[in-house]
Amino acid sequence: MNIYERPTQEDLQRLLHIGEQRGFPGMFGSIDCMYWEWENCPTAWKGMYSRGTGKPTIVLEAVASYDLWIWHAFFGAPGTMNDLNILDRSPVFDDIINGIAPQVNFYVNDNRYHFGYYLTDGIYPKWTTFIQSIRLPQNQKHLLFAQTQESVREDVERAFGVLQARFVVVKNPSKLWDKEKIGNVMRACIILHNMIVEDEWAPFTQYNKFEFQPREVSDTFTVNMPSNIGENVGTTMDRRTRLRNRQIHENLKDDLIENIWAKFEHLPNNM
């Protein structure tokens, strides 16, 4: 089951603007997985849905923004899978690979990049579209980057917590037998959660809250929706290769380390 609420151009600009203010130009949000216990999993399936001697679970992969808006959710993978296995099944990058995703250009440390990215934990691969923390920072720059990345990445963890707090049915083990019905429950909860989040935007949509605030620097990104893109460059394989380019990942991470140091180094407690 895939729940994909394609962000509009205004949504993307809002996400990118907030990401830039938080030290991560080009960031769309954070991605992670949540495990929902399946109490009445059929006996024949328990081996597939149980990790080790644990209880059967079904996995939700989600992308959440700073305001806990969940705009991508992929639900239904067996609990024996880890985040990497689920990523192989997930359609999160299908639009990019198929050449129909919005074209995003942004600058970090005066270098130009063409793929937005998500903040992740260490299990995710070192692709152009993922930025992980630094496990053992060896200097102040790396320490500040790790602290900032881990703080911002908690958006998706908070989204899972709020989803479970709002809808106890998702927090407690599912007592349904039919996996399709379980998926419909999850879909309904995420849709209602997003409706609440979007309703909370209402007081701020009457005007552009950034319009009347002094801006130190202008935004460094541009967003072109698919209808505005003349021709997508390269083949599907070319786009897949660029999506998984480790060298671009390393360059982007180095530039983000420098950007965060320049932006937050002078603040009290470096935060």
Coordinates of C-alpha atoms in Angstrom, one line a residue:
M1 CA 0.0 0.0 0.0
N2 CA 1.4 3.3 -1.1
I3 CA 0.2 6.7 0.2
Y4 CA 1.8 9.4 -1.9
E5 CA 0.5 13.0 -1.5
R6 CA 2.5 14.7 -4.2
P7 CA 3.7 18.1 -2.9
T8 CA 2.7 21.1 -5.0
Q9 CA 5.3 23.6 -6.1
E10 CA 4.3 25.8 -3.1
D11 CA 4.7 22.8 -0.8
L12 CA 8.2 22.1 -2.2
Q13 CA 9.2 25.7 -1.9
R14 CA 8.0 25.8 1.7
L15 CA 9.9 22.6 2.6
L16 CA 13.1 23.7 0.9
H17 CA 12.9 27.2 2.5
I18 CA 12.5 25.7 6.0
G19 CA 15.3 23.2 5.3
E20 CA 17.6 26.0 4.3
Q21 CA 16.8 27.9 7.5
R22 CA 17.6 24.8 9.5
G23 CA 21.0 24.4 7.8
F24 CA 20.1 21.9 5.1
P25 CA 19.5 23.5 1.7
G26 CA 17.8 21.0 -0.6
M27 CA 16.2 18.9 2.2
F28 CA 12.7 17.6 1.7
G29 CA 12.3 15.9 5.1
S30 CA 13.3 12.8 7.0
I31 CA 12.6 9.1 6.2
D32 CA 12.4 6.2 8.5
C33 CA 10.3 3.1 9.3
M34 CA 7.8 2.2 12.0
Y35 CA 6.8 -1.4 13.0
W36 CA 3.1 -2.1 13.8
E37 CA 2.5 -5.3 15.7
W38 CA 0.1 -7.8 14.0
E39 CA -1.5 -9.8 16.9
N40 CA -3.7 -12.0 14.7
C41 CA -1.2 -12.7 12.0
P42 CA -2.1 -16.1 10.3
T43 CA 0.0 -18.9 11.7
A44 CA 1.3 -19.7 8.3
W45 CA 2.7 -16.2 7.9
K46 CA 4.3 -15.7 11.3
G47 CA 7.7 -16.8 10.2
M48 CA 7.7 -14.2 7.4
Y49 CA 6.5 -11.3 9.6
S50 CA 8.4 -12.1 12.8
R51 CA 12.0 -11.1 13.3
G52 CA 13.8 -13.7 15.4
T53 CA 11.6 -14.9 18.2
G54 CA 9.7 -11.5 18.3
K55 CA 6.1 -10.9 17.4
P56 CA 4.8 -10.4 13.9
T57 CA 4.9 -6.8 12.6
I58 CA 4.0 -4.9 9.5
V59 CA 6.3 -2.0 8.4
L60 CA 5.4 1.6 7.6
E61 CA 8.0 3.6 5.7
A62 CA 7.3 7.3 5.8
V63 CA 8.7 10.7 4.9
A64 CA 7.8 13.5 7.2
S65 CA 8.5 17.3 7.2
Y66 CA 9.3 19.7 10.0
D67 CA 5.5 20.1 10.8
L68 CA 5.0 16.3 10.9
W69 CA 3.2 16.3 7.5
I70 CA 3.5 12.8 6.1
W71 CA 3.7 13.1 2.3
H72 CA 5.0 9.6 1.5
A73 CA 4.0 6.4 3.1
F74 CA 4.6 2.8 2.0
F75 CA 2.9 0.2 4.2
G76 CA 2.7 -3.6 4.1
A77 CA 6.3 -5.0 4.1
P78 CA 6.9 -7.9 6.5
G79 CA 8.5 -7.2 9.8
T80 CA 11.5 -9.4 9.0
M81 CA 12.7 -6.7 6.6
N82 CA 15.0 -3.9 7.7
D83 CA 14.9 -0.4 6.3
L84 CA 17.2 -1.2 3.4
N85 CA 15.1 -4.2 2.2
I86 CA 12.0 -2.0 2.4
L87 CA 13.7 0.7 0.4
D88 CA 14.3 -1.8 -2.4
R89 CA 10.5 -2.3 -2.6
S90 CA 9.5 1.3 -1.9
P91 CA 8.3 3.6 -4.7
V92 CA 9.7 6.7 -3.0
F93 CA 12.1 7.4 -5.9
D94 CA 9.9 6.1 -8.8
D95 CA 9.1 9.6 -10.0
I96 CA 12.8 10.6 -10.2
I97 CA 13.7 7.4 -12.0
N98 CA 10.8 7.8 -14.4
G99 CA 11.7 11.4 -15.1
I100 CA 8.5 12.9 -13.9
A101 CA 9.7 14.4 -10.6
P102 CA 10.0 18.1 -10.0
Q103 CA 13.4 19.5 -11.0
V104 CA 15.1 21.0 -8.0
N105 CA 18.3 23.0 -8.2
F106 CA 20.0 24.4 -5.1
Y107 CA 23.4 25.6 -3.9
V108 CA 25.4 24.5 -0.8
N109 CA 28.7 26.1 -0.1
D110 CA 28.5 27.7 -3.6
N111 CA 28.2 24.3 -5.3
R112 CA 25.2 23.4 -7.3
Y113 CA 23.1 20.2 -6.8
H114 CA 20.1 18.8 -8.7
F115 CA 18.6 16.2 -6.4
G116 CA 16.7 17.0 -3.1
Y117 CA 17.5 14.7 -0.3
Y118 CA 16.2 13.2 3.0
L119 CA 17.9 12.9 6.4
T120 CA 18.3 9.3 7.5
D121 CA 19.9 7.1 10.1
G122 CA 23.0 5.1 9.4
I123 CA 21.4 2.0 7.8
Y124 CA 20.5 3.8 4.6
P125 CA 23.0 3.7 1.7
K126 CA 25.3 6.6 0.8
W127 CA 23.2 7.9 -2.2
T128 CA 22.9 11.4 -3.5
T129 CA 19.4 11.5 -2.0
F130 CA 20.3 10.5 1.6
I131 CA 22.3 12.4 4.2
Q132 CA 23.3 10.5 7.4
S133 CA 24.8 11.7 10.6
I134 CA 28.5 11.2 11.5
R135 CA 28.8 8.3 13.9
L136 CA 32.1 9.2 15.6
P137 CA 32.7 12.9 15.0
Q138 CA 36.4 13.8 15.4
N139 CA 36.3 17.6 15.5
Q140 CA 34.0 20.5 16.3
K141 CA 32.6 20.8 12.8
H142 CA 31.7 17.2 12.5
L143 CA 30.2 17.3 16.1
L144 CA 28.0 20.3 15.2
F145 CA 26.9 18.6 12.0
A146 CA 26.0 15.4 13.8
Q147 CA 24.1 17.2 16.5
T148 CA 22.1 19.2 14.0
Q149 CA 21.4 16.3 11.6
E150 CA 20.2 14.1 14.5
S151 CA 18.0 16.9 15.9
V152 CA 16.4 17.6 12.5
R153 CA 16.0 14.0 11.6
E154 CA 13.8 13.5 14.7
D155 CA 10.9 15.0 12.7
V156 CA 9.9 11.6 11.3
E157 CA 10.2 10.0 14.8
R158 CA 8.0 12.7 16.2
A159 CA 5.5 12.2 13.3
F160 CA 5.3 8.5 14.2
G161 CA 4.8 9.4 17.9
V162 CA 2.0 11.9 17.2
L163 CA 0.3 9.4 14.8
Q164 CA 0.2 6.8 17.5
A165 CA -0.9 9.3 20.1
R166 CA -3.8 10.5 18.0
F167 CA -4.9 7.1 16.9
V168 CA -4.5 4.4 19.5
V169 CA -5.5 1.7 17.0
V170 CA -2.1 2.3 15.4
K171 CA -0.3 2.2 18.7
N172 CA -1.8 -1.1 20.0
P173 CA -1.4 -4.4 18.3
S174 CA -3.7 -4.9 15.3
K175 CA -6.4 -7.5 16.0
L176 CA -7.6 -7.7 12.4
W177 CA -6.9 -10.9 10.3
D178 CA -7.1 -9.3 6.8
K179 CA -3.9 -7.5 5.8
E180 CA -5.8 -5.3 3.3
K181 CA -8.1 -4.1 6.0
I182 CA -5.1 -3.3 8.2
G183 CA -3.7 -1.3 5.3
N184 CA -6.9 0.6 5.0
V185 CA -6.8 1.5 8.8
M186 CA -3.3 2.8 8.4
R187 CA -4.2 4.8 5.3
A188 CA -7.2 6.4 7.1
C189 CA -5.1 7.3 10.1
I190 CA -2.4 9.0 8.0
I191 CA -5.0 10.9 5.9
L192 CA -6.7 12.1 9.0
H193 CA -3.3 13.0 10.6
N194 CA -2.4 15.1 7.5
M195 CA -5.8 16.8 7.5
I196 CA -5.1 17.9 11.1
V197 CA -1.7 19.1 10.2
E198 CA -2.9 21.0 7.1
D199 CA -5.8 22.5 9.2
E200 CA -3.1 23.9 11.5
W201 CA -1.6 25.7 8.5
A202 CA -4.9 27.7 8.0
P203 CA -4.1 30.7 10.2
F204 CA -0.8 31.1 8.3
T205 CA -2.2 30.8 4.8
Q206 CA -3.9 34.2 4.7
Y207 CA -0.5 35.8 4.0
N208 CA 3.0 34.8 3.3
K209 CA 4.7 35.0 6.8
F210 CA 8.1 35.3 5.2
E211 CA 7.0 38.3 3.1
F212 CA 7.2 40.8 6.0
Q213 CA 10.3 39.4 7.6
P214 CA 13.8 40.8 6.8
R215 CA 15.7 38.2 4.9
E216 CA 19.5 38.0 5.3
V217 CA 19.9 36.2 2.0
S218 CA 17.6 35.1 -0.7
D219 CA 16.6 31.4 -1.2
T220 CA 19.3 29.5 -3.1
F221 CA 16.9 27.0 -4.7
T222 CA 14.5 26.7 -7.7
V223 CA 11.7 24.3 -8.3
N224 CA 10.3 23.4 -11.7
M225 CA 7.3 21.2 -11.8
P226 CA 7.1 18.4 -14.5
S227 CA 4.9 20.5 -16.8
N228 CA 7.6 23.2 -16.9
I229 CA 10.4 20.8 -17.8
G230 CA 11.0 20.6 -21.5
E231 CA 12.9 17.3 -21.8
N232 CA 14.3 15.1 -19.1
V233 CA 18.0 14.5 -19.6
G234 CA 19.3 11.0 -19.9
T235 CA 17.7 7.6 -19.7
T236 CA 16.1 5.8 -16.8
M237 CA 19.4 4.0 -16.1
D238 CA 21.2 7.4 -16.2
R239 CA 18.8 8.8 -13.6
R240 CA 19.1 5.7 -11.4
T241 CA 22.9 5.9 -11.6
R242 CA 23.0 9.6 -10.6
L243 CA 20.5 8.9 -7.8
R244 CA 22.9 6.4 -6.3
N245 CA 26.1 8.3 -6.9
R246 CA 28.3 8.0 -3.9
Q247 CA 30.8 10.7 -4.9
I248 CA 28.0 13.3 -5.1
H249 CA 26.8 12.2 -1.7
E250 CA 30.2 12.7 -0.2
N251 CA 30.6 16.1 -1.9
L252 CA 27.1 17.2 -0.7
K253 CA 27.8 16.0 2.9
D254 CA 31.1 17.9 3.0
D255 CA 29.4 21.1 1.8
L256 CA 26.6 20.7 4.3
I257 CA 29.2 20.3 7.1
E258 CA 30.8 23.6 6.1
N259 CA 27.4 25.3 5.6
I260 CA 26.2 24.3 9.1
W261 CA 29.4 25.4 10.7
A262 CA 29.2 28.8 9.0
K263 CA 25.5 29.1 10.0
F264 CA 25.5 27.9 13.6
E265 CA 29.1 28.0 14.9
H266 CA 28.6 31.4 16.5
L267 CA 25.5 30.5 18.4
P268 CA 25.5 29.7 22.1
N269 CA 26.4 26.0 22.7
N270 CA 26.9 25.8 18.9
M271 CA 23.1 25.2 18.4

